[in-house]
Coordinates of C-alpha atoms in Angstrom, one line a residue:
Chain A
M192 CA 30.8 -28.2 -7.1
T193 CA 31.3 -24.5 -6.6
R194 CA 29.7 -22.0 -8.9
L195 CA 33.1 -21.0 -10.4
S196 CA 34.1 -24.6 -11.3
W197 CA 30.6 -25.1 -12.9
L198 CA 31.2 -22.1 -15.1
A199 CA 34.7 -23.3 -16.0
A200 CA 33.2 -26.7 -16.9
L201 CA 30.5 -25.1 -19.0
A202 CA 33.1 -22.9 -20.8
G203 CA 35.2 -26.0 -21.4
M204 CA 32.2 -27.8 -23.0
A205 CA 31.5 -24.8 -25.2
C206 CA 35.0 -24.9 -26.5
A207 CA 34.9 -28.6 -27.1
S208 CA 31.6 -28.4 -29.0
L209 CA 33.0 -25.6 -31.2
A210 CA 36.0 -27.8 -32.0
S211 CA 33.9 -30.8 -32.8
A212 CA 31.6 -28.7 -35.0
Q213 CA 34.7 -27.8 -37.0
T214 CA 36.0 -31.3 -37.4
S215 CA 32.5 -32.7 -38.2
T216 CA 32.2 -30.1 -41.0
T217 CA 35.5 -31.2 -42.3
D218 CA 34.5 -34.9 -42.0
E219 CA 31.2 -34.2 -43.8
I220 CA 33.1 -32.5 -46.7
A221 CA 35.4 -35.5 -46.8
K222 CA 32.4 -37.9 -46.9
Y223 CA 30.8 -35.7 -49.7
R224 CA 34.0 -36.0 -51.7
A225 CA 34.1 -39.8 -51.2
A226 CA 30.5 -40.1 -52.3
L227 CA 31.3 -38.3 -55.5
Q228 CA 34.5 -40.1 -56.2
D229 CA 32.6 -43.0 -57.7
G230 CA 30.9 -40.9 -60.4
N231 CA 33.6 -38.3 -61.0
P232 CA 32.6 -36.3 -64.0
A233 CA 36.3 -35.7 -64.7
E234 CA 36.0 -39.0 -66.6
L235 CA 33.9 -37.2 -69.2
W236 CA 36.9 -34.8 -69.8
E237 CA 39.3 -37.8 -69.9
A238 CA 37.2 -39.4 -72.6
R239 CA 36.9 -36.2 -74.7
G240 CA 40.7 -35.6 -74.2
E241 CA 41.5 -39.1 -75.4
A242 CA 39.4 -38.5 -78.6
L243 CA 41.2 -35.2 -79.1
W244 CA 44.6 -36.8 -78.6
K245 CA 43.8 -39.4 -81.4
A246 CA 42.1 -36.9 -83.8
K247 CA 43.8 -35.3 -86.8
R248 CA 43.7 -31.6 -85.9
G249 CA 45.0 -28.2 -86.9
P250 CA 46.2 -26.8 -90.2
K251 CA 48.6 -29.8 -90.7
Q252 CA 45.9 -32.4 -89.8
V253 CA 48.1 -34.5 -87.5
T254 CA 47.3 -36.2 -84.2
F255 CA 49.1 -35.8 -80.9
E256 CA 50.6 -39.3 -81.3
G257 CA 53.8 -37.6 -82.5
C258 CA 53.8 -35.4 -79.4
D259 CA 56.6 -36.1 -76.9
V260 CA 55.4 -35.2 -73.4
G261 CA 58.6 -36.5 -71.9
K262 CA 58.7 -40.3 -72.5
G263 CA 58.9 -40.3 -76.3
P264 CA 56.5 -39.4 -79.1
G265 CA 52.9 -40.4 -78.2
V266 CA 53.8 -42.0 -74.9
V267 CA 51.4 -40.8 -72.2
K268 CA 51.6 -43.7 -69.6
G269 CA 53.3 -42.3 -66.5
A270 CA 54.5 -39.1 -68.3
Y271 CA 52.7 -36.7 -66.0
A272 CA 54.4 -38.0 -62.9
E273 CA 57.7 -36.8 -64.3
L274 CA 56.6 -33.3 -65.3
P275 CA 57.6 -30.5 -65.4
R276 CA 60.9 -31.4 -67.0
Y277 CA 63.5 -29.9 -69.4
F278 CA 62.9 -30.4 -73.1
A279 CA 66.0 -30.1 -75.2
D280 CA 64.0 -29.3 -78.4
A281 CA 62.4 -26.3 -76.8
D282 CA 65.4 -25.6 -74.5
R283 CA 63.0 -24.9 -71.7
V284 CA 61.5 -26.5 -68.7
M285 CA 57.8 -27.2 -69.5
D286 CA 54.8 -28.4 -67.6
L287 CA 52.2 -30.6 -69.3
E288 CA 50.0 -27.7 -70.5
T289 CA 52.9 -25.8 -71.9
R290 CA 54.1 -28.9 -73.7
L291 CA 50.6 -29.5 -75.2
V292 CA 50.6 -26.0 -76.6
W293 CA 54.1 -26.6 -78.0
C294 CA 52.8 -29.7 -79.8
M295 CA 49.8 -27.9 -81.1
V296 CA 52.1 -25.2 -82.6
R297 CA 55.0 -27.4 -83.8
L298 CA 53.1 -30.5 -84.9
Q299 CA 49.6 -29.4 -85.7
G300 CA 50.4 -26.0 -87.1
Y301 CA 48.3 -23.8 -84.9
S302 CA 49.5 -20.3 -84.2
E303 CA 50.5 -19.9 -80.5
A304 CA 47.7 -17.5 -79.9
D305 CA 45.1 -20.0 -81.3
A306 CA 46.6 -22.8 -79.4
K307 CA 46.1 -21.1 -76.0
K308 CA 43.2 -18.9 -76.6
N309 CA 40.9 -20.9 -74.4
P310 CA 42.8 -22.5 -71.5
F311 CA 40.0 -22.5 -69.0
G312 CA 36.5 -23.6 -70.3
N313 CA 33.1 -22.3 -69.3
G314 CA 30.1 -24.4 -70.1
S315 CA 29.2 -26.0 -73.4
D316 CA 29.7 -22.9 -75.5
K317 CA 33.3 -22.4 -74.4
R318 CA 34.8 -25.8 -73.9
S319 CA 38.5 -26.0 -73.4
D320 CA 40.4 -28.6 -75.5
L321 CA 43.4 -28.0 -73.3
E322 CA 41.6 -29.0 -70.2
A323 CA 40.3 -32.2 -71.8
L324 CA 43.7 -33.1 -73.2
T325 CA 45.3 -32.4 -69.8
A326 CA 42.6 -34.6 -68.1
Y327 CA 43.4 -37.5 -70.5
V328 CA 47.2 -37.3 -70.2
T329 CA 47.1 -37.0 -66.4
S330 CA 44.7 -39.9 -66.0
E331 CA 47.3 -42.1 -67.7
S332 CA 49.6 -41.5 -64.6
R333 CA 47.1 -42.7 -62.0
G334 CA 48.8 -45.0 -59.6
V335 CA 52.3 -43.9 -60.6
K336 CA 54.7 -42.4 -58.0
M337 CA 55.6 -38.7 -58.6
N338 CA 59.2 -38.5 -59.7
V339 CA 60.1 -35.1 -60.9
A340 CA 63.9 -34.9 -61.4
L341 CA 66.1 -31.9 -60.9
G342 CA 68.9 -33.1 -63.2
H343 CA 69.3 -30.4 -65.8
P344 CA 70.5 -27.0 -64.5
K345 CA 67.3 -25.3 -65.9
E346 CA 65.2 -27.7 -63.8
V347 CA 67.2 -26.7 -60.8
E348 CA 66.8 -23.0 -61.7
A349 CA 63.0 -23.5 -62.2
Y350 CA 62.8 -25.1 -58.7
R351 CA 64.7 -22.3 -57.1
V352 CA 62.6 -19.6 -58.8
G353 CA 59.4 -21.5 -57.8
E354 CA 60.6 -21.7 -54.2
K355 CA 61.3 -18.0 -54.2
L356 CA 57.8 -17.3 -55.7
F357 CA 56.2 -19.5 -53.0
Y358 CA 57.6 -17.3 -50.2
Y359 CA 57.4 -14.0 -52.1
R360 CA 55.1 -11.6 -50.3
G361 CA 53.3 -8.9 -52.3
G362 CA 50.1 -7.4 -53.6
T363 CA 47.6 -5.3 -51.7
H364 CA 47.2 -7.9 -49.0
D365 CA 51.0 -8.6 -48.6
F366 CA 50.3 -12.3 -49.2
A367 CA 52.6 -15.1 -50.2
C368 CA 51.6 -18.6 -51.1
A369 CA 53.1 -19.6 -47.8
T370 CA 50.8 -17.2 -45.9
C371 CA 47.9 -19.7 -46.4
H372 CA 49.9 -22.9 -47.3
G373 CA 52.7 -22.8 -44.7
E374 CA 50.9 -24.0 -41.6
D375 CA 48.6 -26.9 -40.6
G376 CA 44.9 -26.3 -40.0
K377 CA 44.5 -23.1 -42.2
R378 CA 41.1 -22.7 -43.8
I379 CA 39.5 -20.6 -46.5
R380 CA 35.8 -20.5 -45.7
L381 CA 35.2 -24.1 -44.7
Q382 CA 37.9 -25.7 -46.9
D383 CA 41.0 -27.0 -45.2
L384 CA 44.1 -25.7 -47.0
P385 CA 47.0 -28.1 -47.5
N386 CA 50.3 -27.2 -45.8
L387 CA 52.5 -27.3 -48.8
M388 CA 55.7 -27.0 -46.7
K389 CA 55.2 -30.5 -45.5
T390 CA 55.8 -33.5 -47.7
E391 CA 52.4 -35.1 -47.0
G392 CA 50.6 -31.8 -47.6
A393 CA 52.4 -31.3 -50.9
Q394 CA 51.7 -34.8 -52.0
K395 CA 48.1 -34.8 -51.1
A396 CA 47.5 -31.5 -52.9
Y397 CA 49.6 -32.0 -56.0
T398 CA 48.5 -35.6 -56.7
T399 CA 44.8 -34.7 -56.8
W400 CA 45.0 -32.0 -59.5
P401 CA 43.6 -31.6 -62.2
A402 CA 40.2 -32.0 -60.6
Y403 CA 36.5 -31.7 -61.3
R404 CA 35.3 -28.6 -59.4
V405 CA 31.7 -29.4 -58.5
S406 CA 30.9 -25.8 -57.7
Q407 CA 31.9 -24.8 -61.3
G408 CA 30.9 -27.9 -63.1
E409 CA 34.3 -27.8 -64.9
L410 CA 37.5 -29.7 -64.8
R411 CA 40.3 -27.5 -63.7
T412 CA 44.0 -28.0 -64.3
F413 CA 47.0 -27.2 -62.2
E414 CA 47.7 -24.0 -64.2
W415 CA 44.2 -22.9 -63.3
R416 CA 44.8 -23.7 -59.6
L417 CA 47.8 -21.4 -59.6
Y418 CA 46.1 -18.7 -61.7
D419 CA 43.2 -18.6 -59.2
C420 CA 45.5 -18.6 -56.2
F421 CA 47.2 -15.5 -57.7
R422 CA 43.8 -13.9 -58.1
Q423 CA 42.9 -14.7 -54.5
Q424 CA 46.2 -13.2 -53.4
R425 CA 45.4 -10.0 -55.5
F426 CA 48.6 -10.6 -57.4
P427 CA 49.0 -9.6 -61.1
E428 CA 47.4 -12.1 -63.4
L429 CA 49.5 -15.2 -63.8
V430 CA 50.2 -15.7 -67.5
Y431 CA 49.3 -19.2 -68.9
D432 CA 52.4 -21.2 -69.7
S433 CA 54.7 -18.5 -68.3
D434 CA 58.1 -19.2 -66.7
A435 CA 56.6 -18.1 -63.3
A436 CA 53.7 -20.7 -63.6
I437 CA 56.1 -23.4 -64.7
A438 CA 58.6 -22.6 -61.9
L439 CA 56.0 -22.7 -59.2
T440 CA 54.7 -26.0 -60.6
T441 CA 58.2 -27.5 -60.7
Y442 CA 58.7 -26.5 -57.0
L443 CA 55.4 -28.0 -55.9
A444 CA 55.6 -31.1 -58.1
H445 CA 59.1 -31.9 -56.9
N446 CA 58.1 -31.5 -53.3
A447 CA 55.3 -34.0 -54.0
N448 CA 57.9 -36.7 -55.1
G449 CA 57.2 -40.1 -53.8
G450 CA 53.4 -39.5 -53.5
V451 CA 51.2 -41.7 -55.7
Y452 CA 49.5 -39.7 -58.4
D453 CA 45.7 -40.0 -58.0
G454 CA 44.2 -37.5 -60.5
P455 CA 42.1 -36.2 -62.0
G456 CA 40.4 -35.8 -58.7
I457 CA 37.2 -34.2 -57.5
K458 CA 36.9 -31.0 -55.4
R459 CA 34.0 -29.3 -53.7
Chain F
M94 CA 18.1 -32.6 -83.7
A95 CA 21.5 -32.3 -82.1
I96 CA 23.2 -35.2 -80.6
G97 CA 24.6 -34.7 -77.1
E98 CA 28.0 -35.6 -75.9
P99 CA 28.7 -39.3 -75.2
M100 CA 27.9 -40.8 -71.8
K101 CA 30.1 -43.0 -69.8
I102 CA 28.4 -46.3 -68.8
R103 CA 29.7 -49.1 -66.6
A104 CA 27.6 -52.2 -65.9
A105 CA 28.7 -55.0 -63.7
L106 CA 27.2 -58.1 -62.3
A107 CA 27.1 -58.5 -58.5
G108 CA 25.4 -61.7 -57.4
D109 CA 22.0 -61.9 -59.0
Q110 CA 21.9 -58.1 -59.6
T111 CA 23.4 -55.8 -62.2
E112 CA 24.7 -52.5 -61.1
V113 CA 24.7 -49.8 -63.7
K114 CA 26.6 -46.5 -63.3
V115 CA 26.1 -43.7 -65.8
L116 CA 27.9 -40.4 -66.2
M117 CA 26.0 -38.0 -68.5
N118 CA 27.4 -34.9 -70.2
H119 CA 24.8 -32.1 -69.8
E120 CA 24.7 -28.5 -68.8
M121 CA 21.4 -29.0 -66.8
E122 CA 20.6 -25.2 -66.8
T123 CA 17.9 -24.5 -64.2
G124 CA 16.5 -21.3 -65.8
Q125 CA 17.3 -19.5 -62.6
R126 CA 20.7 -18.2 -63.4
K127 CA 21.6 -14.9 -65.1
D128 CA 24.5 -14.2 -67.3
A129 CA 27.0 -11.4 -67.0
Q130 CA 24.6 -9.0 -68.8
G131 CA 21.8 -9.8 -66.3
Q132 CA 19.8 -11.9 -68.9
T133 CA 18.2 -15.1 -67.7
I134 CA 19.9 -18.2 -69.0
P135 CA 17.0 -20.3 -70.4
A136 CA 16.3 -23.6 -68.7
W137 CA 17.9 -26.6 -70.5
F138 CA 17.9 -30.0 -68.8
I139 CA 17.4 -33.7 -69.3
Q140 CA 13.7 -34.5 -69.1
S141 CA 13.5 -38.2 -69.5
V142 CA 15.8 -41.1 -69.0
M143 CA 15.2 -44.6 -70.1
A144 CA 17.4 -47.7 -69.4
T145 CA 16.9 -51.0 -71.2
W146 CA 18.4 -54.4 -70.7
N147 CA 18.3 -56.5 -73.9
G148 CA 15.5 -54.3 -75.1
K149 CA 13.4 -54.5 -71.9
A150 CA 12.9 -51.3 -69.9
V151 CA 14.5 -51.5 -66.4
L152 CA 14.4 -47.9 -65.5
S153 CA 12.4 -44.9 -66.7
A154 CA 12.7 -41.5 -65.0
Q155 CA 11.5 -38.0 -65.4
W156 CA 14.0 -35.4 -64.4
G157 CA 13.7 -31.7 -63.6
T158 CA 16.1 -28.8 -62.9
A159 CA 17.1 -30.1 -59.5
I160 CA 19.5 -32.6 -61.0
A161 CA 23.2 -31.4 -61.0
K162 CA 25.2 -30.6 -64.1
N163 CA 27.0 -33.6 -65.6
P164 CA 24.6 -36.0 -63.8
F165 CA 25.7 -39.3 -62.3
L166 CA 23.1 -42.0 -62.2
S167 CA 23.5 -45.4 -60.4
F168 CA 20.9 -48.1 -60.2
K169 CA 20.6 -51.9 -59.8
F170 CA 18.2 -54.3 -61.2
K171 CA 17.6 -58.1 -60.7
G172 CA 18.9 -60.2 -63.5
G173 CA 21.4 -59.6 -66.3
A174 CA 24.2 -61.8 -67.5
K175 CA 27.7 -61.1 -68.7
G176 CA 27.7 -59.8 -72.3
D177 CA 24.1 -58.5 -72.1
K178 CA 23.5 -55.1 -73.6
I179 CA 22.5 -52.1 -71.5
L180 CA 21.1 -49.1 -73.4
I181 CA 20.7 -45.6 -71.9
H182 CA 18.6 -43.0 -73.6
W183 CA 17.9 -39.4 -72.6
V184 CA 15.8 -36.6 -74.1
D185 CA 16.3 -33.0 -72.9
S186 CA 14.0 -30.0 -72.8
R187 CA 15.2 -28.8 -76.3
G188 CA 14.4 -32.2 -77.8
D189 CA 18.1 -33.1 -78.1
Q190 CA 18.7 -36.8 -77.3
R191 CA 21.4 -39.3 -76.9
T192 CA 21.7 -43.1 -76.7
D193 CA 24.7 -45.0 -75.6
E194 CA 25.2 -48.6 -74.8
A195 CA 27.4 -50.8 -72.7
V196 CA 28.0 -54.5 -72.1
I197 CA 27.6 -56.1 -68.7
A198 CA 31.0 -57.1 -67.3

């Protein structure tokens, strides 16, 4: 072999080993997730959420069993797979967390500010009841196919607004959701990012939230996921239960239709 | 003494062995972290774990700060029958403790 072809062969090997280092890191992270799946601490949140669901709470001392999250009062089985949806009593499209707050205000008598004063928990001193309740309700849809309807005009509107938000570029970094989530093989640090413009990508991502975040030791909901994406994009703070959060959720949830819900999951 | 949050315990018979899986609810503070004000967060972790099967000890462990938050413990022992009781008991560095039980399925 000539010297030149030797060099070319060496260069080729270097590229190949770089590529295999990348895939093996990805594989190792996948193995790590699989190993944790068996003892997912999200179950602790599910258990606490179930107890909260059945407990008499708030100034009116009533349980969540009168709360309609889409399939009738107190019915949680399969409800999350059809959310967000339009609720006639509120005349608004709502995601699960917005609906839980609505029930805390309407049924249990909390003020709106009290109901959502701690959406994202932090350790044992600052536990979030909303995260636990969300974990419980979502766990009751495990194995159910996502089926978010766009029947009501307000649902269609939410989807369209969500789609617009997904592609809207702004902030100091001129980022849109699509900047990171519109192509295969994008990463943030070593984490692969799902391509949300493809059905498989949207299904895989949406059906595994809420999730226990090992690095934070907390269960995080989909509202948190969007809130933190906005922070990472250097966007203005995404307001909890806002129309923008619900619209984006509607867009992503509808795009995940047909995927089997498999949450709460576990993430790095 | 405070009582910790409930554990989640699953115990299942596999051949002549019983496999026990336990999820515990605990902060497991290492004593190495600092809060937003720069103050050290004091260590606070589960120190001893004991598992009994029908009153007989099948596992006893001493833990330190290298165990993760919300620990997951899985172990097997020879013996056990459907309906037998498994008891898990822990004591942490503040003297808080918790006991939960499960039935072998």
